[in-house]
Amino acid sequence: MIIAIDGTTASGKGTIAKRLSAHYGLPHMDTGRLYRATGVAALRAGADLSDATAVAAIARQLDLAEFDEADLRTAEAGKAASVVAAIPEVRQALFELQRAFATQPIGALLDGRDIGTVIAPEADAKLWVDARVEVRGERRWKELQGQGSDLSLDEVIEQLRVRDQRDQSRKDAPAEMAADAVLIDTSDLTIEAAVEKAIAAVEAAIARGNRT
Ligand code: C5P
């Protein structure tokens, strides 16, 4: 079984992905980490983030073991990720890795932006997780404050709007809800309620699949 969980930044998709991967016993790949690591590696190498050839070469040689989780979760890493993610050669460089993970015989759960549309369009269940930008901004702002960031809430919300816009308007694999995905809006839900809703949506998708 393949479960595809896509959605916006700070929507709760990562938490839902972790909980569903444990619930269904499926290996989990957080594909945002690949783009974050590519962005951070490019910054470390002093590469121009718009240099498609240089950044794609970095993506092809990516070794995730070289990155601390904390280095990948900063606002700077998120921004760099979304810039390099708009480069088709970078997406191409990271495709096989994700595709191989998705198609492993024991099944898989992947979360990202284009899992249900590009990486695993054949997924058995597809979710699109979203929340109002103000709610996502507040979540992300609290997380960043814990890291000692002095960005204001308004600045964080503005950064999310810019990121959403860049992710949704890029030509290659824009972040968008697959036609057969189920929307989970977490704006007014607790984590528990969101996870419950997500499991119910997956169960319904599996039941639909078994009938056809
Ligand atoms: O999900 P996360 O915030 O870690 O993703 C960081 C950035 O990586 C996103 O803003 C998006 O630009 C990019 N991304 C992507 N495709 C994916 C996962 C992430 O383009 N499958």
CSV table of N, CA and C in Angstrom, one decimal, residues 34-62 79-94:
chain,number,residue,atom,x,y,z
A,34,LEU,N,14.6,16.3,1.6
A,34,LEU,CA,15.5,16.2,0.5
A,34,LEU,C,15.8,17.6,-0.1
A,35,TYR,N,14.7,18.4,-0.2
A,35,TYR,CA,14.8,19.7,-0.8
A,35,TYR,C,15.5,20.6,0.2
A,36,ARG,N,15.2,20.5,1.5
A,36,ARG,CA,15.8,21.3,2.5
A,36,ARG,C,17.3,21.0,2.5
A,37,ALA,N,17.7,19.7,2.5
A,37,ALA,CA,19.1,19.4,2.5
A,37,ALA,C,19.8,19.9,1.3
A,38,THR,N,19.1,19.8,0.1
A,38,THR,CA,19.7,20.4,-1.1
A,38,THR,C,20.0,21.9,-1.0
A,39,GLY,N,19.0,22.6,-0.4
A,39,GLY,CA,19.1,24.0,-0.3
A,39,GLY,C,20.2,24.4,0.7
A,40,VAL,N,20.3,23.6,1.8
A,40,VAL,CA,21.3,23.9,2.8
A,40,VAL,C,22.7,23.6,2.3
A,41,ALA,N,22.8,22.5,1.5
A,41,ALA,CA,24.1,22.1,1.0
A,41,ALA,C,24.6,23.1,-0.1
A,42,ALA,N,23.6,23.7,-0.8
A,42,ALA,CA,24.0,24.7,-1.8
A,42,ALA,C,24.4,26.0,-1.1
A,43,LEU,N,23.8,26.3,-0.1
A,43,LEU,CA,24.2,27.5,0.7
A,43,LEU,C,25.6,27.3,1.3
A,44,ARG,N,25.8,26.1,1.8
A,44,ARG,CA,27.1,25.8,2.4
A,44,ARG,C,28.2,25.9,1.4
A,45,ALA,N,27.9,25.4,0.2
A,45,ALA,CA,28.9,25.4,-0.9
A,45,ALA,C,29.1,26.7,-1.6
A,46,GLY,N,28.3,27.7,-1.1
A,46,GLY,CA,28.3,29.0,-1.7
A,46,GLY,C,27.8,29.1,-3.1
A,47,ALA,N,27.0,28.1,-3.5
A,47,ALA,CA,26.4,28.1,-4.8
A,47,ALA,C,25.3,29.1,-5.0
A,48,ASP,N,25.2,29.6,-6.2
A,48,ASP,CA,24.0,30.5,-6.5
A,48,ASP,C,22.8,29.6,-6.6
A,49,LEU,N,21.8,29.9,-5.8
A,49,LEU,CA,20.6,29.0,-5.7
A,49,LEU,C,19.8,28.9,-7.0
A,50,SER,N,20.1,29.8,-7.9
A,50,SER,CA,19.4,29.8,-9.2
A,50,SER,C,20.2,29.1,-10.3
A,51,ASP,N,21.4,28.6,-9.9
A,51,ASP,CA,22.3,27.9,-10.9
A,51,ASP,C,21.8,26.4,-11.0
A,52,ALA,N,21.0,26.2,-12.0
A,52,ALA,CA,20.3,24.8,-12.1
A,52,ALA,C,21.4,23.7,-12.2
A,53,THR,N,22.4,23.9,-13.0
A,53,THR,CA,23.4,22.8,-13.1
A,53,THR,C,24.1,22.5,-11.8
A,54,ALA,N,24.6,23.6,-11.1
A,54,ALA,CA,25.3,23.4,-9.9
A,54,ALA,C,24.5,22.8,-8.8
A,55,VAL,N,23.2,23.3,-8.7
A,55,VAL,CA,22.4,22.8,-7.6
A,55,VAL,C,21.9,21.4,-7.9
A,56,ALA,N,21.7,21.1,-9.1
A,56,ALA,CA,21.3,19.7,-9.5
A,56,ALA,C,22.4,18.7,-9.2
A,57,ALA,N,23.6,19.2,-9.4
A,57,ALA,CA,24.8,18.3,-9.1
A,57,ALA,C,24.9,18.0,-7.6
A,58,ILE,N,24.6,19.1,-6.8
A,58,ILE,CA,24.6,18.9,-5.4
A,58,ILE,C,23.4,17.9,-5.0
A,59,ALA,N,22.3,18.1,-5.6
A,59,ALA,CA,21.1,17.2,-5.3
A,59,ALA,C,21.5,15.7,-5.6
A,60,ARG,N,22.2,15.5,-6.7
A,60,ARG,CA,22.6,14.1,-7.1
A,60,ARG,C,23.5,13.5,-6.1
A,61,GLN,N,24.3,14.3,-5.4
A,61,GLN,CA,25.4,13.8,-4.5
A,61,GLN,C,24.9,13.9,-3.0
A,62,LEU,N,23.7,14.1,-2.8
A,62,LEU,CA,23.2,14.4,-1.5
A,62,LEU,C,23.4,13.2,-0.5
A,79,LYS,N,13.2,28.3,3.2
A,79,LYS,CA,13.2,29.2,2.0
A,79,LYS,C,14.1,28.7,0.9
A,80,ALA,N,15.3,28.3,1.3
A,80,ALA,CA,16.2,27.7,0.2
A,80,ALA,C,15.6,26.5,-0.4
A,81,ALA,N,15.0,25.7,0.4
A,81,ALA,CA,14.3,24.5,-0.2
A,81,ALA,C,13.3,24.8,-1.3
A,82,SER,N,12.5,25.8,-1.0
A,82,SER,CA,11.4,26.2,-1.9
A,82,SER,C,12.0,26.8,-3.2
A,83,VAL,N,13.2,27.5,-3.1
A,83,VAL,CA,13.8,28.1,-4.3
A,83,VAL,C,14.4,27.0,-5.1
A,84,VAL,N,15.2,26.0,-4.5
A,84,VAL,CA,15.8,25.0,-5.3
A,84,VAL,C,14.7,24.0,-5.9
A,85,ALA,N,13.6,23.9,-5.1
A,85,ALA,CA,12.6,22.9,-5.6
A,85,ALA,C,11.9,23.4,-6.8
A,86,ALA,N,12.1,24.6,-7.2
A,86,ALA,CA,11.4,25.1,-8.4
A,86,ALA,C,12.3,24.8,-9.7
A,87,ILE,N,13.5,24.2,-9.5
A,87,ILE,CA,14.4,23.9,-10.6
A,87,ILE,C,14.1,22.5,-11.1
A,88,PRO,N,13.6,22.3,-12.3
A,88,PRO,CA,13.3,21.0,-12.8
A,88,PRO,C,14.4,20.0,-12.7
A,89,GLU,N,15.6,20.4,-13.0
A,89,GLU,CA,16.8,19.5,-12.9
A,89,GLU,C,17.0,18.9,-11.5
A,90,VAL,N,16.6,19.8,-10.5
A,90,VAL,CA,16.8,19.3,-9.1
A,90,VAL,C,15.7,18.3,-8.8
A,91,ARG,N,14.5,18.6,-9.2
A,91,ARG,CA,13.4,17.6,-9.0
A,91,ARG,C,13.7,16.3,-9.7
A,92,GLN,N,14.2,16.4,-10.9
A,92,GLN,CA,14.6,15.2,-11.6
A,92,GLN,C,15.7,14.4,-10.9
A,93,ALA,N,16.6,15.1,-10.3
A,93,ALA,CA,17.7,14.5,-9.6
A,93,ALA,C,17.2,13.7,-8.3
A,94,LEU,N,16.1,14.2,-7.8
A,94,LEU,CA,15.6,13.6,-6.5
A,94,LEU,C,14.5,12.6,-6.8
